[in-house]
Amino acid sequence: MENSDAGRPQSGLAAADLVYEYVAEGGVGRFSVFFFTAPAPRQEVGPVRSARTVTVQLATLYHGFLAYSGASTYIGGLLRRAPFPSYDEDSARGNLFRIATRAAPHNLYTDGQHIANLAGLAARSPAGYQLWARSATAGGGVPVTTFTAPVSASERPLFTWRADLNGFTRTEDTGLLMDPATEAPLVLPTVIVQQVAVTTDPHVVDVDGHLGVDHAIKGSGSAQVFTGGREYQATWTQPPSGPPVFTLSEGSPAPIAPGEVWISLVPLGQLALTT
């Protein structure tokens, strides 16, 4: 899913179980949006946009299937060799469709019913991993009111703790992120800022000549976990499949609240700025 000005406000983010945020060419942010069960049949999801190298890595780790708008020649080759099914507008059998209220290329969408249809086509076997154990509270941590995730030099979303909503809202330079159908703000019980090596990928060049971006999401590193209005310093370790393991300094699992989890991938050494 895209995160350019023209793609906002996005649909379906509040219905997701997990979202990864990362930088693409030219500093623009992109989202990989995960549904472990299909959202409500008429819940729109989009705009759906093109795949990136990190998209392929994530779909492989999570044993998923991918719906996307298109890909470069190089990434198209990765998808053809990938161990998961993928569906673009041409192969999705009508389960990706254009809406009339947005201009191309920001008008490719799907919805809960069509996601369920794609899941039937994909016929994936059950995944062999478990998601995180959930805990609404934990000892320690530092109270936090707001923090900024340094996704790129130009993409620095602001997250604000809202005790009345029991989660963090998200604000871009275009304003508070809200669902276009309900006008309700996106509320995230847990946001994780995960530091990874971010490098240029010479195999990918966009139409403006920007080199592609790659993210090293395997291995381990530093993270900040934000939940319950508090910040927890943590480390992350990526198993062969499923989600990263986030661990506090004393060795206990980092608290992750029930509900949607948002992971912002940021470059090594880049900390979320808190107030």
PDB file of C-alpha atoms in Angstrom:
ATOM      1  CA  MET A   1       0.000   0.000   0.000  1.00  0.00           C
ATOM      2  CA  GLU A   2       1.327   3.420  -0.888  1.00  0.00           C
ATOM      3  CA  ASN A   3       1.855   6.358   1.450  1.00  0.00           C
ATOM      4  CA  SER A   4       2.218   9.309  -0.902  1.00  0.00           C
ATOM      5  CA  ASP A   5       0.069  12.409  -0.470  1.00  0.00           C
ATOM      6  CA  ALA A   6      -2.078  11.319  -3.424  1.00  0.00           C
ATOM      7  CA  GLY A   7      -2.698   7.934  -1.825  1.00  0.00           C
ATOM      8  CA  ARG A   8      -4.036   9.320   1.459  1.00  0.00           C
ATOM      9  CA  PRO A   9      -6.242   8.662   3.287  1.00  0.00           C
ATOM     10  CA  GLN A  10      -5.694   4.925   2.853  1.00  0.00           C
ATOM     11  CA  SER A  11      -8.475   2.398   3.398  1.00  0.00           C
ATOM     12  CA  GLY A  12      -8.257  -0.733   5.506  1.00  0.00           C
ATOM     13  CA  LEU A  13      -5.316   0.119   7.766  1.00  0.00           C
ATOM     14  CA  ALA A  14      -7.449  -0.078  10.906  1.00  0.00           C
ATOM     15  CA  ALA A  15      -8.681  -3.545   9.894  1.00  0.00           C
ATOM     16  CA  ALA A  16      -5.147  -4.951   9.576  1.00  0.00           C
ATOM     17  CA  ASP A  17      -3.511  -7.278  12.089  1.00  0.00           C
ATOM     18  CA  LEU A  18       0.019  -6.126  11.302  1.00  0.00           C
ATOM     19  CA  VAL A  19       1.565  -3.357   9.214  1.00  0.00           C
ATOM     20  CA  TYR A  20       5.199  -2.903   8.217  1.00  0.00           C
ATOM     21  CA  GLU A  21       6.291   0.570   7.160  1.00  0.00           C
ATOM     22  CA  TYR A  22       9.481   1.166   5.178  1.00  0.00           C
ATOM     23  CA  VAL A  23      11.094   3.584   2.759  1.00  0.00           C
ATOM     24  CA  ALA A  24      11.012   3.105  -1.015  1.00  0.00           C
ATOM     25  CA  GLU A  25      12.770   5.022  -3.796  1.00  0.00           C
ATOM     26  CA  GLY A  26      13.096   8.762  -3.324  1.00  0.00           C
ATOM     27  CA  GLY A  27      12.307   8.630   0.404  1.00  0.00           C
ATOM     28  CA  VAL A  28       8.619   7.808  -0.059  1.00  0.00           C
ATOM     29  CA  GLY A  29       7.097   5.463   2.517  1.00  0.00           C
ATOM     30  CA  ARG A  30       5.294   2.220   1.698  1.00  0.00           C
ATOM     31  CA  PHE A  31       3.241  -0.193   3.814  1.00  0.00           C
ATOM     32  CA  SER A  32       2.957  -3.970   3.763  1.00  0.00           C
ATOM     33  CA  VAL A  33      -0.467  -4.682   5.271  1.00  0.00           C
ATOM     34  CA  PHE A  34      -1.141  -8.124   6.782  1.00  0.00           C
ATOM     35  CA  PHE A  35      -4.513  -9.769   7.335  1.00  0.00           C
ATOM     36  CA  PHE A  36      -4.394 -13.097   9.161  1.00  0.00           C
ATOM     37  CA  THR A  37      -8.121 -13.360   8.574  1.00  0.00           C
ATOM     38  CA  ALA A  38      -9.913 -11.433   5.845  1.00  0.00           C
ATOM     39  CA  PRO A  39     -11.492  -8.142   6.950  1.00  0.00           C
ATOM     40  CA  ALA A  40     -15.228  -7.524   6.683  1.00  0.00           C
ATOM     41  CA  PRO A  41     -16.453  -8.287   3.144  1.00  0.00           C
ATOM     42  CA  ARG A  42     -17.142  -4.666   2.189  1.00  0.00           C
ATOM     43  CA  GLN A  43     -14.078  -3.196   3.907  1.00  0.00           C
ATOM     44  CA  GLU A  44     -12.045  -1.507   1.168  1.00  0.00           C
ATOM     45  CA  VAL A  45      -8.253  -1.879   1.239  1.00  0.00           C
ATOM     46  CA  GLY A  46      -5.952   0.355  -0.760  1.00  0.00           C
ATOM     47  CA  PRO A  47      -4.475   1.955  -2.720  1.00  0.00           C
ATOM     48  CA  VAL A  48      -2.644  -1.224  -3.746  1.00  0.00           C
ATOM     49  CA  ARG A  49       0.757  -0.477  -5.253  1.00  0.00           C
ATOM     50  CA  SER A  50       3.882  -2.201  -6.515  1.00  0.00           C
ATOM     51  CA  ALA A  51       6.100  -4.722  -4.724  1.00  0.00           C
ATOM     52  CA  ARG A  52       9.594  -4.088  -3.365  1.00  0.00           C
ATOM     53  CA  THR A  53      12.424  -6.403  -2.332  1.00  0.00           C
ATOM     54  CA  VAL A  54      11.383  -6.155   1.318  1.00  0.00           C
ATOM     55  CA  THR A  55       7.846  -7.135   0.257  1.00  0.00           C
ATOM     56  CA  VAL A  56       9.208 -10.429  -1.054  1.00  0.00           C
ATOM     57  CA  GLN A  57      11.164 -11.004   2.148  1.00  0.00           C
ATOM     58  CA  LEU A  58       8.119 -10.328   4.344  1.00  0.00           C
ATOM     59  CA  ALA A  59       5.738 -12.535   2.375  1.00  0.00           C
ATOM     60  CA  THR A  60       8.304 -15.341   2.563  1.00  0.00           C
ATOM     61  CA  LEU A  61       8.850 -14.989   6.326  1.00  0.00           C
ATOM     62  CA  TYR A  62       5.138 -14.883   7.090  1.00  0.00           C
ATOM     63  CA  HIS A  63       4.150 -17.716   4.720  1.00  0.00           C
ATOM     64  CA  GLY A  64       1.648 -15.429   3.063  1.00  0.00           C
ATOM     65  CA  PHE A  65       0.357 -14.587  -0.362  1.00  0.00           C
ATOM     66  CA  LEU A  66       0.751 -11.199  -1.973  1.00  0.00           C
ATOM     67  CA  ALA A  67      -1.623  -8.829  -3.744  1.00  0.00           C
ATOM     68  CA  TYR A  68       0.192  -6.006  -5.544  1.00  0.00           C
ATOM     69  CA  SER A  69      -0.157  -3.688  -8.523  1.00  0.00           C
ATOM     70  CA  GLY A  70       3.036  -4.505 -10.386  1.00  0.00           C
ATOM     71  CA  ALA A  71       6.796  -4.804 -10.068  1.00  0.00           C
ATOM     72  CA  SER A  72      10.047  -3.947 -11.795  1.00  0.00           C
ATOM     73  CA  THR A  73      11.591  -6.562 -14.056  1.00  0.00           C
ATOM     74  CA  TYR A  74      14.026  -7.586 -11.311  1.00  0.00           C
ATOM     75  CA  ILE A  75      11.386  -7.872  -8.579  1.00  0.00           C
ATOM     76  CA  GLY A  76       9.044  -9.618 -10.993  1.00  0.00           C
ATOM     77  CA  GLY A  77      11.739 -12.264 -11.346  1.00  0.00           C
ATOM     78  CA  LEU A  78      11.994 -12.572  -7.560  1.00  0.00           C
ATOM     79  CA  LEU A  79       8.236 -13.068  -7.360  1.00  0.00           C
ATOM     80  CA  ARG A  80       8.226 -15.761 -10.021  1.00  0.00           C
ATOM     81  CA  ARG A  81      10.826 -17.674  -7.991  1.00  0.00           C
ATOM     82  CA  ALA A  82       9.268 -16.931  -4.605  1.00  0.00           C
ATOM     83  CA  PRO A  83       7.827 -19.696  -2.393  1.00  0.00           C
ATOM     84  CA  PHE A  84       4.442 -17.972  -2.172  1.00  0.00           C
ATOM     85  CA  PRO A  85       1.623 -17.093  -4.598  1.00  0.00           C
ATOM     86  CA  SER A  86       1.310 -13.502  -5.781  1.00  0.00           C
ATOM     87  CA  TYR A  87      -1.428 -11.730  -7.710  1.00  0.00           C
ATOM     88  CA  ASP A  88      -1.253  -8.499  -9.667  1.00  0.00           C
ATOM     89  CA  GLU A  89      -4.111  -6.723 -11.415  1.00  0.00           C
ATOM     90  CA  ASP A  90      -3.853  -9.027 -14.431  1.00  0.00           C
ATOM     91  CA  SER A  91      -3.708 -12.322 -12.528  1.00  0.00           C
ATOM     92  CA  ALA A  92      -6.048 -11.550  -9.615  1.00  0.00           C
ATOM     93  CA  ARG A  93      -9.200 -12.587 -11.528  1.00  0.00           C
ATOM     94  CA  GLY A  94     -11.031  -9.361 -10.708  1.00  0.00           C
ATOM     95  CA  ASN A  95     -10.089  -9.420  -7.029  1.00  0.00           C
ATOM     96  CA  LEU A  96      -8.090  -6.222  -7.539  1.00  0.00           C
ATOM     97  CA  PHE A  97     -10.180  -3.472  -9.088  1.00  0.00           C
ATOM     98  CA  ARG A  98     -10.127   0.221  -9.964  1.00  0.00           C
ATOM     99  CA  ILE A  99     -12.354   2.666  -8.077  1.00  0.00           C
ATOM    100  CA  ALA A 100     -13.853   5.777  -9.637  1.00  0.00           C
ATOM    101  CA  THR A 101     -13.118   8.213  -6.795  1.00  0.00           C
ATOM    102  CA  ARG A 102      -9.324   8.185  -7.189  1.00  0.00           C
ATOM    103  CA  ALA A 103      -7.109   8.933 -10.182  1.00  0.00           C
ATOM    104  CA  ALA A 104      -4.708   6.310 -11.516  1.00  0.00           C
ATOM    105  CA  PRO A 105      -2.319   4.967 -10.322  1.00  0.00           C
ATOM    106  CA  HIS A 106      -3.808   5.587  -6.873  1.00  0.00           C
ATOM    107  CA  ASN A 107      -7.119   3.828  -7.566  1.00  0.00           C
ATOM    108  CA  LEU A 108      -6.308   0.100  -7.429  1.00  0.00           C
ATOM    109  CA  TYR A 109      -8.159  -1.448  -4.482  1.00  0.00           C
ATOM    110  CA  THR A 110      -9.457  -4.671  -3.048  1.00  0.00           C
ATOM    111  CA  ASP A 111     -11.825  -5.472  -0.166  1.00  0.00           C
ATOM    112  CA  GLY A 112     -12.473  -8.149   2.425  1.00  0.00           C
ATOM    113  CA  GLN A 113     -14.517 -10.359   0.136  1.00  0.00           C
ATOM    114  CA  HIS A 114     -11.962 -10.210  -2.650  1.00  0.00           C
ATOM    115  CA  ILE A 115      -9.113 -10.848  -0.188  1.00  0.00           C
ATOM    116  CA  ALA A 116     -10.988 -13.954   0.949  1.00  0.00           C
ATOM    117  CA  ASN A 117     -11.333 -14.960  -2.720  1.00  0.00           C
ATOM    118  CA  LEU A 118      -7.579 -14.591  -3.214  1.00  0.00           C
ATOM    119  CA  ALA A 119      -6.915 -16.613  -0.069  1.00  0.00           C
ATOM    120  CA  GLY A 120      -9.002 -19.385  -1.599  1.00  0.00           C
ATOM    121  CA  LEU A 121      -6.963 -19.227  -4.798  1.00  0.00           C
ATOM    122  CA  ALA A 122      -3.693 -19.206  -2.868  1.00  0.00           C
ATOM    123  CA  ALA A 123      -4.731 -22.244  -0.767  1.00  0.00           C
ATOM    124  CA  ARG A 124      -1.811 -21.781   1.626  1.00  0.00           C
ATOM    125  CA  SER A 125      -1.191 -24.458   4.240  1.00  0.00           C
ATOM    126  CA  PRO A 126      -1.281 -23.312   7.891  1.00  0.00           C
ATOM    127  CA  ALA A 127       1.766 -21.318   8.946  1.00  0.00           C
ATOM    128  CA  GLY A 128       4.102 -23.020  11.400  1.00  0.00           C
ATOM    129  CA  TYR A 129       4.703 -20.025  13.665  1.00  0.00           C
ATOM    130  CA  GLN A 130       2.859 -18.174  16.408  1.00  0.00           C
ATOM    131  CA  LEU A 131       2.387 -14.438  16.754  1.00  0.00           C
ATOM    132  CA  TRP A 132       3.496 -12.645  19.884  1.00  0.00           C
ATOM    133  CA  ALA A 133       2.044 -13.356  23.293  1.00  0.00           C
ATOM    134  CA  ARG A 134       0.088 -10.275  24.251  1.00  0.00           C
ATOM    135  CA  SER A 135       0.419  -8.193  27.398  1.00  0.00           C
ATOM    136  CA  ALA A 136      -1.253  -4.857  27.959  1.00  0.00           C
ATOM    137  CA  THR A 137       1.257  -3.780  30.612  1.00  0.00           C
ATOM    138  CA  ALA A 138       4.796  -4.487  31.776  1.00  0.00           C
ATOM    139  CA  GLY A 139       7.117  -3.205  34.427  1.00  0.00           C
ATOM    140  CA  GLY A 140       9.558  -0.452  33.602  1.00  0.00           C
ATOM    141  CA  GLY A 141       9.468   1.605  30.483  1.00  0.00           C
ATOM    142  CA  VAL A 142       9.433   5.375  30.197  1.00  0.00           C
ATOM    143  CA  PRO A 143       6.250   7.434  29.835  1.00  0.00           C
ATOM    144  CA  VAL A 144       5.938   8.936  26.373  1.00  0.00           C
ATOM    145  CA  THR A 145       3.457  11.408  24.921  1.00  0.00           C
ATOM    146  CA  THR A 146       4.638  11.569  21.306  1.00  0.00           C
ATOM    147  CA  PHE A 147       7.388  10.138  19.155  1.00  0.00           C
ATOM    148  CA  THR A 148       8.570  10.558  15.574  1.00  0.00           C
ATOM    149  CA  ALA A 149       9.624   7.533  13.527  1.00  0.00           C
ATOM    150  CA  PRO A 150      12.590   8.399  11.237  1.00  0.00           C
ATOM    151  CA  VAL A 151      11.553   6.253   8.265  1.00  0.00           C
ATOM    152  CA  SER A 152      13.432   8.553   5.869  1.00  0.00           C
ATOM    153  CA  ALA A 153      14.567  12.154   5.605  1.00  0.00           C
ATOM    154  CA  SER A 154      11.154  13.088   4.172  1.00  0.00           C
ATOM    155  CA  GLU A 155       8.915  10.524   5.905  1.00  0.00           C
ATOM    156  CA  ARG A 156       8.795  11.154   9.658  1.00  0.00           C
ATOM    157  CA  PRO A 157       5.312  10.322  10.978  1.00  0.00           C
ATOM    158  CA  LEU A 158       4.318  11.544  14.429  1.00  0.00           C
ATOM    159  CA  PHE A 159       2.661   9.094  16.819  1.00  0.00           C
ATOM    160  CA  THR A 160       0.674  10.475  19.767  1.00  0.00           C
ATOM    161  CA  TRP A 161      -0.471   8.494  22.811  1.00  0.00           C
ATOM    162  CA  ARG A 162      -4.209   8.786  23.402  1.00  0.00           C
ATOM    163  CA  ALA A 163      -5.163   7.256  26.735  1.00  0.00           C
ATOM    164  CA  ASP A 164      -8.860   7.750  25.916  1.00  0.00           C
ATOM    165  CA  LEU A 165      -8.395   5.565  22.811  1.00  0.00           C
ATOM    166  CA  ASN A 166      -5.875   3.196  24.433  1.00  0.00           C
ATOM    167  CA  GLY A 167      -3.458   3.560  21.568  1.00  0.00           C
ATOM    168  CA  PHE A 168      -1.326   5.840  19.416  1.00  0.00           C
ATOM    169  CA  THR A 169      -2.671   7.971  16.588  1.00  0.00           C
ATOM    170  CA  ARG A 170      -0.561   8.821  13.550  1.00  0.00           C
ATOM    171  CA  THR A 171      -0.071  12.238  11.953  1.00  0.00           C
ATOM    172  CA  GLU A 172       1.584  12.975   8.606  1.00  0.00           C
ATOM    173  CA  ASP A 173       2.337  16.326   7.019  1.00  0.00           C
ATOM    174  CA  THR A 174      -1.156  16.012   5.502  1.00  0.00           C
ATOM    175  CA  GLY A 175      -2.745  15.696   8.942  1.00  0.00           C
ATOM    176  CA  LEU A 176      -4.170  13.033  11.220  1.00  0.00           C
ATOM    177  CA  LEU A 177      -4.514   9.659   9.507  1.00  0.00           C
ATOM    178  CA  MET A 178      -8.211   8.766   9.450  1.00  0.00           C
ATOM    179  CA  ASP A 179     -10.304   6.150   7.707  1.00  0.00           C
ATOM    180  CA  PRO A 180     -12.016   7.755   4.689  1.00  0.00           C
ATOM    181  CA  ALA A 181     -15.261   5.817   5.256  1.00  0.00           C
ATOM    182  CA  THR A 182     -15.714   6.414   8.995  1.00  0.00           C
ATOM    183  CA  GLU A 183     -13.478   9.466   9.561  1.00  0.00           C
ATOM    184  CA  ALA A 184     -12.226   7.682  12.696  1.00  0.00           C
ATOM    185  CA  PRO A 185      -8.504   8.065  13.450  1.00  0.00           C
ATOM    186  CA  LEU A 186      -6.204   5.095  13.067  1.00  0.00           C
ATOM    187  CA  VAL A 187      -5.452   3.843  16.604  1.00  0.00           C
ATOM    188  CA  LEU A 188      -2.449   1.580  17.168  1.00  0.00           C
ATOM    189  CA  PRO A 189      -2.092  -0.231  20.514  1.00  0.00           C
ATOM    190  CA  THR A 190       1.569  -1.106  19.795  1.00  0.00           C
ATOM    191  CA  VAL A 191       4.096   0.644  17.558  1.00  0.00           C
ATOM    192  CA  ILE A 192       7.623  -0.743  17.159  1.00  0.00           C
ATOM    193  CA  VAL A 193      10.523   1.191  15.654  1.00  0.00           C
ATOM    194  CA  GLN A 194      12.931  -1.483  14.381  1.00  0.00           C
ATOM    195  CA  GLN A 195      16.430  -0.529  13.238  1.00  0.00           C
ATOM    196  CA  VAL A 196      17.686  -2.422  10.173  1.00  0.00           C
ATOM    197  CA  ALA A 197      20.403  -1.935   7.581  1.00  0.00           C
ATOM    198  CA  VAL A 198      18.882   0.084   4.715  1.00  0.00           C
ATOM    199  CA  THR A 199      20.879   0.047   1.489  1.00  0.00           C
ATOM    200  CA  THR A 200      20.411   1.017  -2.127  1.00  0.00           C
ATOM    201  CA  ASP A 201      19.562  -1.748  -4.587  1.00  0.00           C
ATOM    202  CA  PRO A 202      21.107  -1.175  -8.020  1.00  0.00           C
ATOM    203  CA  HIS A 203      18.829  -3.831  -9.537  1.00  0.00           C
ATOM    204  CA  VAL A 204      15.857  -1.443  -9.200  1.00  0.00           C
ATOM    205  CA  VAL A 205      15.542   2.060 -10.680  1.00  0.00           C
ATOM    206  CA  ASP A 206      12.278   4.019 -10.662  1.00  0.00           C
ATOM    207  CA  VAL A 207      10.973   6.271 -13.437  1.00  0.00           C
ATOM    208  CA  ASP A 208      12.740   9.279 -11.891  1.00  0.00           C
ATOM    209  CA  GLY A 209      16.091   7.516 -11.802  1.00  0.00           C
ATOM    210  CA  HIS A 210      16.097   6.778  -8.056  1.00  0.00           C
ATOM    211  CA  LEU A 211      17.807   3.542  -7.077  1.00  0.00           C
ATOM    212  CA  GLY A 212      15.758   0.948  -5.238  1.00  0.00           C
ATOM    213  CA  VAL A 213      16.011   0.345  -1.508  1.00  0.00           C
ATOM    214  CA  ASP A 214      16.710  -2.902   0.313  1.00  0.00           C
ATOM    215  CA  HIS A 215      16.128  -3.732   3.990  1.00  0.00           C
ATOM    216  CA  ALA A 216      18.047  -6.357   5.983  1.00  0.00           C
ATOM    217  CA  ILE A 217      15.239  -7.757   8.113  1.00  0.00           C
ATOM    218  CA  LYS A 218      17.037 -10.981   9.019  1.00  0.00           C
ATOM    219  CA  GLY A 219      19.469 -11.167  11.934  1.00  0.00           C
ATOM    220  CA  SER A 220      19.134  -8.978  15.015  1.00  0.00           C
ATOM    221  CA  GLY A 221      19.375  -5.392  16.162  1.00  0.00           C
ATOM    222  CA  SER A 222      17.897  -2.606  18.273  1.00  0.00           C
ATOM    223  CA  ALA A 223      14.265  -1.607  18.616  1.00  0.00           C
ATOM    224  CA  GLN A 224      11.960   0.669  20.558  1.00  0.00           C
ATOM    225  CA  VAL A 225       8.593  -0.730  21.589  1.00  0.00           C
ATOM    226  CA  PHE A 226       5.814   1.755  22.324  1.00  0.00           C
ATOM    227  CA  THR A 227       2.686   0.513  24.072  1.00  0.00           C
ATOM    228  CA  GLY A 228       0.463   1.580  26.946  1.00  0.00           C
ATOM    229  CA  GLY A 229       1.816   5.124  26.730  1.00  0.00           C
ATOM    230  CA  ARG A 230       5.345   3.918  27.515  1.00  0.00           C
ATOM    231  CA  GLU A 231       8.580   3.298  25.631  1.00  0.00           C
ATOM    232  CA  TYR A 232      10.658   0.133  26.081  1.00  0.00           C
ATOM    233  CA  GLN A 233      14.198  -0.293  24.798  1.00  0.00           C
ATOM    234  CA  ALA A 234      14.523  -3.730  23.211  1.00  0.00           C
ATOM    235  CA  THR A 235      16.482  -5.906  20.840  1.00  0.00           C
ATOM    236  CA  TRP A 236      14.976  -7.825  17.918  1.00  0.00           C
ATOM    237  CA  THR A 237      15.867 -11.222  16.529  1.00  0.00           C
ATOM    238  CA  GLN A 238      14.299 -12.600  13.368  1.00  0.00           C
ATOM    239  CA  PRO A 239      13.506 -16.351  13.380  1.00  0.00           C
ATOM    240  CA  PRO A 240      13.414 -18.317  10.104  1.00  0.00           C
ATOM    241  CA  SER A 241       9.670 -17.694   9.855  1.00  0.00           C
ATOM    242  CA  GLY A 242       7.056 -15.540  11.514  1.00  0.00           C
ATOM    243  CA  PRO A 243       7.462 -12.263  13.399  1.00  0.00           C
ATOM    244  CA  PRO A 244      10.610 -10.879  15.036  1.00  0.00           C
ATOM    245  CA  VAL A 245      11.185 -11.618  18.718  1.00  0.00           C
ATOM    246  CA  PHE A 246      11.460  -8.415  20.748  1.00  0.00           C
ATOM    247  CA  THR A 247      13.348  -8.764  24.048  1.00  0.00           C
ATOM    248  CA  LEU A 248      13.964  -6.349  26.923  1.00  0.00           C
ATOM    249  CA  SER A 249      17.434  -5.879  28.430  1.00  0.00           C
ATOM    250  CA  GLU A 250      16.759  -8.295  31.324  1.00  0.00           C
ATOM    251  CA  GLY A 251      15.733 -11.013  28.888  1.00  0.00           C
ATOM    252  CA  SER A 252      11.947 -10.917  29.164  1.00  0.00           C
ATOM    253  CA  PRO A 253       9.687 -10.465  26.123  1.00  0.00           C
ATOM    254  CA  ALA A 254       8.833  -6.869  25.298  1.00  0.00           C
ATOM    255  CA  PRO A 255       5.165  -6.069  25.992  1.00  0.00           C
ATOM    256  CA  ILE A 256       2.936  -6.144  22.924  1.00  0.00           C
ATOM    257  CA  ALA A 257      -0.693  -5.217  23.534  1.00  0.00           C
ATOM    258  CA  PRO A 258      -3.701  -7.023  22.075  1.00  0.00           C
ATOM    259  CA  GLY A 259      -4.742  -5.671  18.698  1.00  0.00           C
ATOM    260  CA  GLU A 260      -2.943  -4.276  15.678  1.00  0.00           C
ATOM    261  CA  VAL A 261       0.858  -4.084  15.668  1.00  0.00           C
ATOM    262  CA  TRP A 262       2.682  -1.465  13.582  1.00  0.00           C
ATOM    263  CA  ILE A 263       6.393  -1.921  12.775  1.00  0.00           C
ATOM    264  CA  SER A 264       8.344   1.006  11.319  1.00  0.00           C
ATOM    265  CA  LEU A 265      11.627  -0.114   9.755  1.00  0.00           C
ATOM    266  CA  VAL A 266      14.220   2.639  10.161  1.00  0.00           C
ATOM    267  CA  PRO A 267      17.950   2.844   9.303  1.00  0.00           C
ATOM    268  CA  LEU A 268      20.574   1.651  11.758  1.00  0.00           C
ATOM    269  CA  GLY A 269      21.350   4.210  14.447  1.00  0.00           C
ATOM    270  CA  GLN A 270      18.141   6.170  13.862  1.00  0.00           C
ATOM    271  CA  LEU A 271      16.130   6.478  17.090  1.00  0.00           C
ATOM    272  CA  ALA A 272      12.532   7.563  17.387  1.00  0.00           C
ATOM    273  CA  LEU A 273      12.482  11.017  18.946  1.00  0.00           C
ATOM    274  CA  THR A 274      10.219  11.117  21.998  1.00  0.00           C
ATOM    275  CA  THR A 275       8.541  13.727  24.163  1.00  0.00           C
TER     276      THR A 275
END
